[in-house]
Amino acid sequence: MPYTIHTPQKPLPGTYIQTPVANKLQPFQSRQSTSLSQQQNGLQQQGQALSQQAQSAQNTGQKTENQDIPPIERAAKIVNEALSEESRYPDLDSYIGRESPEQNPEPELTPFAEGISSEYEVTTQPAWAPFQKTKMHPIPDRIFEQYNRAQVSTIMGLFADFNHAWVAIDNAIYLWDYTHPNPDLVSFEEQSHTVTAVRLVKPRAGVFVPSVIRLLVVATTVDIIIIGLSAQPASHGGQSVALYSLKMSAPVKGLDVNVIEGSDSTGRIFFSGRSSDDVYEFTYQQEEKWFQNRCTKVNHTSKGYSTFTPATFFGQKSQQETVVQMVMDDTRRLLYTLSSKSTIRTFHVKGNGALDLVITKPLGQTLSNVGHMTSQSELISPSMAIVSISAITAQEATKIHLMASTSTGCRIFMSATSSYGYYSSSSNAPTSMQVQHVKFPPADSTNSQQGQSSNSTQVTSYSSTPAINTSSRSLVPTRTAVRYAPGYFLAFVVRDPHAGTDLLFVSGPDSARIARPQDQQRLTRYAELALWLNLGSRAEDIGLATEAFSASSIPEGFGNELAVQFDKPTSEIAILTNTGIHMLRRRRLVDIFAAALRLGGGDEGLEGEVKKFIRHYGPGETASTALAVACGQAFDVASDSRLARILDPDVLEHARKAFIEYGGKPLFNENSMLDQSKPAIDLVQPSPRHRGLSRYISRLVRSIWKTPIIHEIVTVTGGLMIISSASMLKLKEISQDLTKLKEFLDVNRSFIEGLAGPEALGNVKTKQDEVCLQAEHRALHALVVLIDNIIEGLAFVLVLYDEKIEEIVLSLANETRQQVRNLSYEGLCTTPLGKQLAKDLVKAIVNRNILSGSNVETVAEALRRRCGSFCSAEDVVIFKAQEYVKRASEAGADSDVCRDYLNESVRLFKQVTGSLSMEQLHWVVENYVSLQFYAGSIQLCLDKAQESDRGNRALTWIQEGRPSGDKRLETFEFRRRCYDLVHQVILSVEHSRTQSPDMVDGHLTLAGRRREEAADEIETSDDEVFQTDLYDWYLQENRSDRLLEVESPYVITYLERRSSDDIAHADLLWKYYLQNERYQDAAMVQLALSKSQFPLSLDQRINYLGNAKTNASTTRPGIARSARTEVLREVSDLLDVANIQSDLLQRLKGETRITADRRPQVIEELNGAILPLTVLFNTYCEPAFYFDLCILIYEAADHRVASDIKATWQNLLDAAHEQAELINEGPQPYEMVAETVRTLGNRLGLSETMFPVSDLLPMLKRYAFHHQRNVGPETWVVDIFTDLQVPYETIYSVLEGMFYNDEPPFQGRNRRIIGNDMVYITGAWFHDSIRGSGTIFGGEDNAIAVSDMLHTVMQSGLDERRLEEGQNLRMRIENLLR
């Protein structure tokens, strides 16, 4: 009962469909059996699920790997899968063999092969015949004339691989080409003894000249002779042979030799005669040696007199056993013999010249082995005989070694085994032989026809196991039989012994059924197609006229006739009778299908034939076969016995309809519909039509697909010779077949579902149908693209071998050459690397033609027509431009013609800049520079760079700060490769200046003009990325002076962008501004540098600020005064802070209070960025009691709190005094205090806020009174202020206030101290004011007030000296006031 999946507890998107679980042993195709009603019931639900699945994939942005595959890669994958599928064709052991239960522990899961079978499909319809007689070549009359002269014996045979037959009449041998209508006889009549056997073998390597490709071994009644045979192609298409006497023979008198066999791999020759069952070897060598003749015979079986002495019984001799057949298996180095008593012996052919008998298989043992497989059958009994044996090579099967044919028509398949398993190594000998399978004859014709009509073919049902017929006598008696790979069986049956004629039963494997059985759960069966032929005469010999079949070099895939039906010649078998040579041709599946269409009998009959084909071989194989017929691949024997293509329009039309109408539909995998990890389109299995198309393509190209396009050979002289891995004829055939396929698809595109175009979507009814149609289109379109690519690829290879390919390959770079050496046809047609390598080869072809002086345009145009993908219209333009460059070089650099050619070439190059490779650009620049066409070189490089980045992604990357790991970096790197070429041109231009001047006699030279053109191209370029890279290059080359000379707006942009990261660029920026008299901008840059995070010292920052202050102070038209003032103010303020920090730094360097560990850290912190005033004050100045710096910080910070300022001044004075007292021999304290005030006053600029005279003067007077009384000059306090050029009036006013305020300690008698200073400062003021024409004390009122004040002061008890000075001064004032 079918299992169902119940709805899960958690909701899923879409409708959850109950989907039957597929049987593990059932293939996906079995789901086609789903009924139409079931499909219709779930149609709506499936459509909803598909819609939701597609929407989910779209919302989540899913994009599977399968969706990303380009069409050509998808098609290559499909073809590789088809080739892989064909390579897995079952090997012979898988359907012919027997496994014991011990070897197969799970027989219920994997049914093992049965030991017997009798399945045939014996057809009576000509259309379905597996073989057909193509022609009968009569025996020439001259042979009959010689035959009539025979006296003793006549024997006949075939050398089918040379299309020759032979007849031995008495002592003479005659050969003739049976394919020739009037052949010449090649005779050998140089010996006089009757010929008993003839065999054609391959010679041992190195013994004879290379022209001797075969040895004709002739046995007579007396000796055995070898004759050299050479072959040459004949004018009529066959081969002409010649015989050469080698003078080599060995005596065999009394042996009556009748059997000869040779080893193709070793050249050894074995034989036996009618007198015994001994096996002899004919040995030969190039020349005689000591104790060894050139030729001799060796008996490998007789070990003594009694070894093979006939046994006697009851005084009677038993019948002598003789060898009737020898068969050599070179792949296993085994020689099989069949005796007259049906005993099979196996000999191991050793490399040292020995031949060991390792197995003897009497008939009784063979019957015993068969008895374990089947109940007693009269066909397998002691009364039967083995009439022939056929070796099965290791290439064809691993276990099966030999096939024995019986007189009852049975085929017994045997295997040679050793103690450790099946014999497989040629170095070790097998020890036993076992029967693996028995194929019984087909049913008797009378019985087989009872259940079928006269117009039908017996069809084996695969739904049930057919009964095995072990009693059919249809092949009794079989006179002889033969087997050819991959399983062609020919049995010659004698129904009437007196008639002298044979009936031929011929069968072959039904490869299509073996490859793809309808019932996948059952083991592949040995299905065969067979037919009866009446030869009308007796067969004398049989031979394979074509190369032995081989679809693979290993057993798996070896017998796949379907895979090679368009790739290799069809097998032909020649049968020699007493009337002529009958040619039997193996019919391919495509031939059978075409014949069935032609002989089907009306539309109904044709439909029945197609359906039967589908029933037998499946829709995919039917589609592939129908497509092949429609493309003209089918052949049939014409009325004149000539093999011709079937081009009947009716047949081609029927095949076309079969491909289109019976191609099936894509199948949606309903089991995977709820898998949200894949888009719905990836869950669709393409139609059988698609499978048929992919198989057809893979079969056309299978022989070349994986092979390299070139094969290098080193000659004897050490030179290089390159040959094609595939013949040119084969490449042309494949190209023609693919072209026909392309034409067929183009013509029928509108009828093929999946190729019809968007209009086909109008016919879909459900979402599932739409998805299936999209998947089918995707798959078919990929194959169509692949067909075009392969056609062009083959055309390119053909063109390549028309040229001198050795020179072309050697001209490539080493890496490219190695890649070309490894390039296969698959890589050439399906990979980007293959396309690039093809373009490299095209360029090499054109370059070679340029060097040889050929017309490049003609060559390039021919390449474009034949393989446009590898040589496009753009390539043609490039080649034409290259030719102009070559012509310019030939014309000479200084000629006008040269310049015209160069201008034309650069015009052409600009048309196809995007298609120019870097190698081509290098070549162009190199040639342009050699011709001094500098401007053209620069133009082309800049155009190439811009063309490669139309979106200017590189510029945005630069503007965003050049982030690392960005994908745009690759774009910039490519552009930079172009710019590097420009740099080389610049160097070449500069170098040329050393060889020729720019000016001569005041006139510009030709070289100078060309250099100017190059400079103009660079300076006028609007490629900002180029200008950026150019400036980088200037700096890398230490050419900063060259950068400052450039007049371009991009310089400032470049320097501004880079100055944030590099101080050298920032320095160049302000220098560039200064050079262009942009002082304000220079000041701004210098200000920014002083505040930057660059590792600058404090002195450097102060230097930048000083320069900035100078530049900001410089006036220039066009700069607003307010803007200049703002910059100047900011610079000045920052400079003040920097100076304070510098003072602090210098002071801290000598500060003894800092520990040694802390000192470097403090210096590093201060000798760098300019710190905020808050940090300087709180962190350093105030804690360190640097009161003078604190006052400077007040000034810089505009801190106007008078109490703070006054207190700090007081602290400063106290600190100065204390410091002076600590110095023993230093200045007096008052001197240090005075110098401190004087220095700080100068720095403060007599600021009223920071240098308050009204506070400082009293403060100093009190200090002098308390600490320095009677020390130093009396007026040293007042002198401080006068030295600082404090106005006399200000000093006078402060002293006047002190005098009248009567503040301690200047009270009472101490007031005279202030009075003395007032007399002193008044005198100084007076003398200063009367200089020149000035007014005393600034005016009469002031003079009167001063006079009155002097009068008052003099009454305060002044010193005598001061009193006298006061009196004199007052008198002078009064005098002046009068």
PDB file of N, CA, C and O in Angstrom, residues 927-978:
ATOM      1  N   ASN A 927      55.946  49.938 -29.969  1.00  0.00           N
ATOM      2  CA  ASN A 927      56.191  50.367 -31.345  1.00  0.00           C
ATOM      3  C   ASN A 927      55.997  51.866 -31.517  1.00  0.00           C
ATOM      4  O   ASN A 927      56.763  52.513 -32.238  1.00  0.00           O
ATOM      5  N   TYR A 928      54.995  52.445 -30.865  1.00  0.00           N
ATOM      6  CA  TYR A 928      54.779  53.885 -30.946  1.00  0.00           C
ATOM      7  C   TYR A 928      55.986  54.650 -30.392  1.00  0.00           C
ATOM      8  O   TYR A 928      56.438  55.650 -30.974  1.00  0.00           O
ATOM      9  N   VAL A 929      56.513  54.208 -29.267  1.00  0.00           N
ATOM     10  CA  VAL A 929      57.653  54.892 -28.672  1.00  0.00           C
ATOM     11  C   VAL A 929      58.874  54.790 -29.573  1.00  0.00           C
ATOM     12  O   VAL A 929      59.638  55.759 -29.735  1.00  0.00           O
ATOM     13  N   SER A 930      59.067  53.633 -30.182  1.00  0.00           N
ATOM     14  CA  SER A 930      60.212  53.479 -31.080  1.00  0.00           C
ATOM     15  C   SER A 930      60.102  54.409 -32.284  1.00  0.00           C
ATOM     16  O   SER A 930      61.118  54.800 -32.864  1.00  0.00           O
ATOM     17  N   LEU A 931      58.847  54.779 -32.629  1.00  0.00           N
ATOM     18  CA  LEU A 931      58.620  55.708 -33.740  1.00  0.00           C
ATOM     19  C   LEU A 931      58.383  57.135 -33.245  1.00  0.00           C
ATOM     20  O   LEU A 931      57.962  57.998 -34.028  1.00  0.00           O
ATOM     21  N   GLN A 932      58.635  57.385 -31.968  1.00  0.00           N
ATOM     22  CA  GLN A 932      58.484  58.709 -31.347  1.00  0.00           C
ATOM     23  C   GLN A 932      57.053  59.233 -31.447  1.00  0.00           C
ATOM     24  O   GLN A 932      56.819  60.442 -31.499  1.00  0.00           O
ATOM     25  N   PHE A 933      56.112  58.325 -31.453  1.00  0.00           N
ATOM     26  CA  PHE A 933      54.703  58.719 -31.475  1.00  0.00           C
ATOM     27  C   PHE A 933      54.208  58.708 -30.025  1.00  0.00           C
ATOM     28  O   PHE A 933      53.333  57.936 -29.644  1.00  0.00           O
ATOM     29  N   TYR A 934      54.774  59.630 -29.224  1.00  0.00           N
ATOM     30  CA  TYR A 934      54.502  59.628 -27.795  1.00  0.00           C
ATOM     31  C   TYR A 934      53.051  59.982 -27.497  1.00  0.00           C
ATOM     32  O   TYR A 934      52.414  59.358 -26.630  1.00  0.00           O
ATOM     33  N   ALA A 935      52.527  60.983 -28.154  1.00  0.00           N
ATOM     34  CA  ALA A 935      51.157  61.429 -27.885  1.00  0.00           C
ATOM     35  C   ALA A 935      50.160  60.310 -28.153  1.00  0.00           C
ATOM     36  O   ALA A 935      49.208  60.102 -27.389  1.00  0.00           O
ATOM     37  N   GLY A 936      50.349  59.578 -29.244  1.00  0.00           N
ATOM     38  CA  GLY A 936      49.452  58.465 -29.550  1.00  0.00           C
ATOM     39  C   GLY A 936      49.505  57.388 -28.492  1.00  0.00           C
ATOM     40  O   GLY A 936      48.475  56.803 -28.118  1.00  0.00           O
ATOM     41  N   SER A 937      50.698  57.109 -27.992  1.00  0.00           N
ATOM     42  CA  SER A 937      50.828  56.108 -26.932  1.00  0.00           C
ATOM     43  C   SER A 937      50.033  56.521 -25.706  1.00  0.00           C
ATOM     44  O   SER A 937      49.295  55.719 -25.120  1.00  0.00           O
ATOM     45  N   ILE A 938      50.183  57.786 -25.314  1.00  0.00           N
ATOM     46  CA  ILE A 938      49.499  58.264 -24.115  1.00  0.00           C
ATOM     47  C   ILE A 938      47.993  58.259 -24.319  1.00  0.00           C
ATOM     48  O   ILE A 938      47.221  57.834 -23.442  1.00  0.00           O
ATOM     49  N   GLN A 939      47.543  58.721 -25.487  1.00  0.00           N
ATOM     50  CA  GLN A 939      46.108  58.715 -25.779  1.00  0.00           C
ATOM     51  C   GLN A 939      45.520  57.321 -25.645  1.00  0.00           C
ATOM     52  O   GLN A 939      44.478  57.118 -25.004  1.00  0.00           O
ATOM     53  N   LEU A 940      46.175  56.353 -26.245  1.00  0.00           N
ATOM     54  CA  LEU A 940      45.653  54.991 -26.270  1.00  0.00           C
ATOM     55  C   LEU A 940      45.620  54.393 -24.867  1.00  0.00           C
ATOM     56  O   LEU A 940      44.640  53.738 -24.489  1.00  0.00           O
ATOM     57  N   CYS A 941      46.658  54.616 -24.096  1.00  0.00           N
ATOM     58  CA  CYS A 941      46.685  54.074 -22.731  1.00  0.00           C
ATOM     59  C   CYS A 941      45.586  54.693 -21.875  1.00  0.00           C
ATOM     60  O   CYS A 941      44.908  53.987 -21.106  1.00  0.00           O
ATOM     61  N   LEU A 942      45.390  56.001 -21.999  1.00  0.00           N
ATOM     62  CA  LEU A 942      44.350  56.657 -21.207  1.00  0.00           C
ATOM     63  C   LEU A 942      42.966  56.221 -21.647  1.00  0.00           C
ATOM     64  O   LEU A 942      42.065  56.013 -20.812  1.00  0.00           O
ATOM     65  N   ASP A 943      42.764  56.045 -22.950  1.00  0.00           N
ATOM     66  CA  ASP A 943      41.466  55.569 -23.435  1.00  0.00           C
ATOM     67  C   ASP A 943      41.180  54.154 -22.948  1.00  0.00           C
ATOM     68  O   ASP A 943      40.049  53.823 -22.572  1.00  0.00           O
ATOM     69  N   LYS A 944      42.207  53.312 -22.954  1.00  0.00           N
ATOM     70  CA  LYS A 944      42.026  51.935 -22.477  1.00  0.00           C
ATOM     71  C   LYS A 944      41.657  51.929 -21.006  1.00  0.00           C
ATOM     72  O   LYS A 944      40.762  51.171 -20.574  1.00  0.00           O
ATOM     73  N   ALA A 945      42.315  52.760 -20.214  1.00  0.00           N
ATOM     74  CA  ALA A 945      42.020  52.806 -18.778  1.00  0.00           C
ATOM     75  C   ALA A 945      40.584  53.261 -18.523  1.00  0.00           C
ATOM     76  O   ALA A 945      39.866  52.668 -17.714  1.00  0.00           O
ATOM     77  N   GLN A 946      40.151  54.296 -19.224  1.00  0.00           N
ATOM     78  CA  GLN A 946      38.802  54.800 -19.015  1.00  0.00           C
ATOM     79  C   GLN A 946      37.749  53.828 -19.547  1.00  0.00           C
ATOM     80  O   GLN A 946      36.679  53.684 -18.966  1.00  0.00           O
ATOM     81  N   GLU A 947      38.054  53.154 -20.646  1.00  0.00           N
ATOM     82  CA  GLU A 947      37.109  52.189 -21.214  1.00  0.00           C
ATOM     83  C   GLU A 947      36.902  50.999 -20.281  1.00  0.00           C
ATOM     84  O   GLU A 947      35.810  50.434 -20.214  1.00  0.00           O
ATOM     85  N   SER A 948      37.948  50.642 -19.544  1.00  0.00           N
ATOM     86  CA  SER A 948      37.830  49.506 -18.632  1.00  0.00           C
ATOM     87  C   SER A 948      37.030  49.843 -17.381  1.00  0.00           C
ATOM     88  O   SER A 948      36.669  48.951 -16.619  1.00  0.00           O
ATOM     89  N   ASP A 949      36.745  51.117 -17.171  1.00  0.00           N
ATOM     90  CA  ASP A 949      36.042  51.544 -15.950  1.00  0.00           C
ATOM     91  C   ASP A 949      35.102  52.685 -16.304  1.00  0.00           C
ATOM     92  O   ASP A 949      35.277  53.827 -15.864  1.00  0.00           O
ATOM     93  N   ARG A 950      34.089  52.349 -17.094  1.00  0.00           N
ATOM     94  CA  ARG A 950      33.174  53.404 -17.531  1.00  0.00           C
ATOM     95  C   ARG A 950      32.410  54.021 -16.371  1.00  0.00           C
ATOM     96  O   ARG A 950      32.031  55.179 -16.411  1.00  0.00           O
ATOM     97  N   GLY A 951      32.155  53.246 -15.335  1.00  0.00           N
ATOM     98  CA  GLY A 951      31.445  53.781 -14.180  1.00  0.00           C
ATOM     99  C   GLY A 951      32.321  54.566 -13.232  1.00  0.00           C
ATOM    100  O   GLY A 951      31.841  55.056 -12.207  1.00  0.00           O
ATOM    101  N   ASN A 952      33.605  54.696 -13.559  1.00  0.00           N
ATOM    102  CA  ASN A 952      34.567  55.447 -12.732  1.00  0.00           C
ATOM    103  C   ASN A 952      34.580  54.938 -11.298  1.00  0.00           C
ATOM    104  O   ASN A 952      34.642  55.722 -10.334  1.00  0.00           O
ATOM    105  N   ARG A 953      34.532  53.624 -11.154  1.00  0.00           N
ATOM    106  CA  ARG A 953      34.539  53.024  -9.826  1.00  0.00           C
ATOM    107  C   ARG A 953      35.871  53.252  -9.119  1.00  0.00           C
ATOM    108  O   ARG A 953      35.927  53.371  -7.895  1.00  0.00           O
ATOM    109  N   ALA A 954      36.928  53.311  -9.906  1.00  0.00           N
ATOM    110  CA  ALA A 954      38.245  53.544  -9.305  1.00  0.00           C
ATOM    111  C   ALA A 954      38.309  54.925  -8.655  1.00  0.00           C
ATOM    112  O   ALA A 954      38.918  55.095  -7.591  1.00  0.00           O
ATOM    113  N   LEU A 955      37.676  55.916  -9.284  1.00  0.00           N
ATOM    114  CA  LEU A 955      37.700  57.267  -8.721  1.00  0.00           C
ATOM    115  C   LEU A 955      36.923  57.322  -7.411  1.00  0.00           C
ATOM    116  O   LEU A 955      37.373  57.953  -6.442  1.00  0.00           O
ATOM    117  N   THR A 956      35.763  56.668  -7.373  1.00  0.00           N
ATOM    118  CA  THR A 956      34.998  56.666  -6.122  1.00  0.00           C
ATOM    119  C   THR A 956      35.773  55.943  -5.018  1.00  0.00           C
ATOM    120  O   THR A 956      35.698  56.330  -3.850  1.00  0.00           O
ATOM    121  N   TRP A 957      36.525  54.929  -5.402  1.00  0.00           N
ATOM    122  CA  TRP A 957      37.356  54.232  -4.419  1.00  0.00           C
ATOM    123  C   TRP A 957      38.432  55.165  -3.856  1.00  0.00           C
ATOM    124  O   TRP A 957      38.697  55.177  -2.650  1.00  0.00           O
ATOM    125  N   ILE A 958      39.028  55.970  -4.730  1.00  0.00           N
ATOM    126  CA  ILE A 958      40.036  56.930  -4.288  1.00  0.00           C
ATOM    127  C   ILE A 958      39.400  57.993  -3.405  1.00  0.00           C
ATOM    128  O   ILE A 958      39.934  58.365  -2.357  1.00  0.00           O
ATOM    129  N   GLN A 959      38.239  58.468  -3.816  1.00  0.00           N
ATOM    130  CA  GLN A 959      37.572  59.531  -3.065  1.00  0.00           C
ATOM    131  C   GLN A 959      37.133  59.064  -1.687  1.00  0.00           C
ATOM    132  O   GLN A 959      37.036  59.863  -0.762  1.00  0.00           O
ATOM    133  N   GLU A 960      36.878  57.767  -1.539  1.00  0.00           N
ATOM    134  CA  GLU A 960      36.450  57.223  -0.251  1.00  0.00           C
ATOM    135  C   GLU A 960      37.622  56.801   0.610  1.00  0.00           C
ATOM    136  O   GLU A 960      37.444  56.103   1.621  1.00  0.00           O
ATOM    137  N   GLY A 961      38.822  57.172   0.223  1.00  0.00           N
ATOM    138  CA  GLY A 961      39.982  56.901   1.062  1.00  0.00           C
ATOM    139  C   GLY A 961      40.680  55.597   0.783  1.00  0.00           C
ATOM    140  O   GLY A 961      41.426  55.097   1.630  1.00  0.00           O
ATOM    141  N   ARG A 962      40.448  55.005  -0.364  1.00  0.00           N
ATOM    142  CA  ARG A 962      41.106  53.765  -0.772  1.00  0.00           C
ATOM    143  C   ARG A 962      40.946  52.656   0.272  1.00  0.00           C
ATOM    144  O   ARG A 962      41.926  52.163   0.825  1.00  0.00           O
ATOM    145  N   PRO A 963      39.708  52.250   0.571  1.00  0.00           N
ATOM    146  CA  PRO A 963      39.515  51.192   1.577  1.00  0.00           C
ATOM    147  C   PRO A 963      40.122  49.874   1.107  1.00  0.00           C
ATOM    148  O   PRO A 963      40.020  49.512  -0.061  1.00  0.00           O
ATOM    149  N   SER A 964      40.758  49.177   2.015  1.00  0.00           N
ATOM    150  CA  SER A 964      41.375  47.895   1.675  1.00  0.00           C
ATOM    151  C   SER A 964      40.304  46.809   1.565  1.00  0.00           C
ATOM    152  O   SER A 964      39.265  46.872   2.222  1.00  0.00           O
ATOM    153  N   GLY A 965      40.603  45.801   0.722  1.00  0.00           N
ATOM    154  CA  GLY A 965      39.667  44.701   0.541  1.00  0.00           C
ATOM    155  C   GLY A 965      38.468  45.036  -0.308  1.00  0.00           C
ATOM    156  O   GLY A 965      37.556  44.216  -0.459  1.00  0.00           O
ATOM    157  N   ASP A 966      38.437  46.221  -0.876  1.00  0.00           N
ATOM    158  CA  ASP A 966      37.313  46.644  -1.707  1.00  0.00           C
ATOM    159  C   ASP A 966      37.464  46.051  -3.111  1.00  0.00           C
ATOM    160  O   ASP A 966      38.571  45.979  -3.659  1.00  0.00           O
ATOM    161  N   LYS A 967      36.344  45.637  -3.701  1.00  0.00           N
ATOM    162  CA  LYS A 967      36.380  45.056  -5.050  1.00  0.00           C
ATOM    163  C   LYS A 967      36.832  46.071  -6.095  1.00  0.00           C
ATOM    164  O   LYS A 967      37.354  45.692  -7.142  1.00  0.00           O
ATOM    165  N   ARG A 968      36.625  47.322  -5.803  1.00  0.00           N
ATOM    166  CA  ARG A 968      37.024  48.359  -6.763  1.00  0.00           C
ATOM    167  C   ARG A 968      38.532  48.466  -6.884  1.00  0.00           C
ATOM    168  O   ARG A 968      39.040  49.074  -7.830  1.00  0.00           O
ATOM    169  N   LEU A 969      39.251  47.885  -5.933  1.00  0.00           N
ATOM    170  CA  LEU A 969      40.709  47.896  -6.012  1.00  0.00           C
ATOM    171  C   LEU A 969      41.192  47.202  -7.279  1.00  0.00           C
ATOM    172  O   LEU A 969      42.173  47.634  -7.902  1.00  0.00           O
ATOM    173  N   GLU A 970      40.540  46.121  -7.673  1.00  0.00           N
ATOM    174  CA  GLU A 970      40.927  45.420  -8.895  1.00  0.00           C
ATOM    175  C   GLU A 970      40.785  46.323 -10.112  1.00  0.00           C
ATOM    176  O   GLU A 970      41.634  46.321 -11.005  1.00  0.00           O
ATOM    177  N   THR A 971      39.711  47.095 -10.139  1.00  0.00           N
ATOM    178  CA  THR A 971      39.510  48.029 -11.246  1.00  0.00           C
ATOM    179  C   THR A 971      40.626  49.057 -11.280  1.00  0.00           C
ATOM    180  O   THR A 971      41.176  49.378 -12.340  1.00  0.00           O
ATOM    181  N   PHE A 972      40.971  49.599 -10.110  1.00  0.00           N
ATOM    182  CA  PHE A 972      42.052  50.590 -10.061  1.00  0.00           C
ATOM    183  C   PHE A 972      43.385  49.973 -10.483  1.00  0.00           C
ATOM    184  O   PHE A 972      44.167  50.615 -11.190  1.00  0.00           O
ATOM    185  N   GLU A 973      43.647  48.752 -10.039  1.00  0.00           N
ATOM    186  CA  GLU A 973      44.908  48.102 -10.392  1.00  0.00           C
ATOM    187  C   GLU A 973      45.023  47.918 -11.899  1.00  0.00           C
ATOM    188  O   GLU A 973      46.102  48.072 -12.468  1.00  0.00           O
ATOM    189  N   PHE A 974      43.924  47.575 -12.553  1.00  0.00           N
ATOM    190  CA  PHE A 974      43.988  47.438 -14.011  1.00  0.00           C
ATOM    191  C   PHE A 974      44.269  48.785 -14.660  1.00  0.00           C
ATOM    192  O   PHE A 974      45.085  48.877 -15.593  1.00  0.00           O
ATOM    193  N   ARG A 975      43.605  49.824 -14.195  1.00  0.00           N
ATOM    194  CA  ARG A 975      43.866  51.149 -14.756  1.00  0.00           C
ATOM    195  C   ARG A 975      45.311  51.559 -14.510  1.00  0.00           C
ATOM    196  O   ARG A 975      45.952  52.173 -15.371  1.00  0.00           O
ATOM    197  N   ARG A 976      45.828  51.187 -13.354  1.00  0.00           N
ATOM    198  CA  ARG A 976      47.207  51.564 -13.060  1.00  0.00           C
ATOM    199  C   ARG A 976      48.187  50.851 -13.992  1.00  0.00           C
ATOM    200  O   ARG A 976      49.245  51.406 -14.322  1.00  0.00           O
ATOM    201  N   ARG A 977      47.856  49.652 -14.424  1.00  0.00           N
ATOM    202  CA  ARG A 977      48.716  48.973 -15.402  1.00  0.00           C
ATOM    203  C   ARG A 977      48.782  49.781 -16.698  1.00  0.00           C
ATOM    204  O   ARG A 977      49.838  49.858 -17.339  1.00  0.00           O
ATOM    205  N   CYS A 978      47.679  50.373 -17.076  1.00  0.00           N
ATOM    206  CA  CYS A 978      47.687  51.249 -18.261  1.00  0.00           C
ATOM    207  C   CYS A 978      48.524  52.498 -17.998  1.00  0.00           C
ATOM    208  O   CYS A 978      49.277  52.945 -18.875  1.00  0.00           O
TER     209      CYS A 978
END
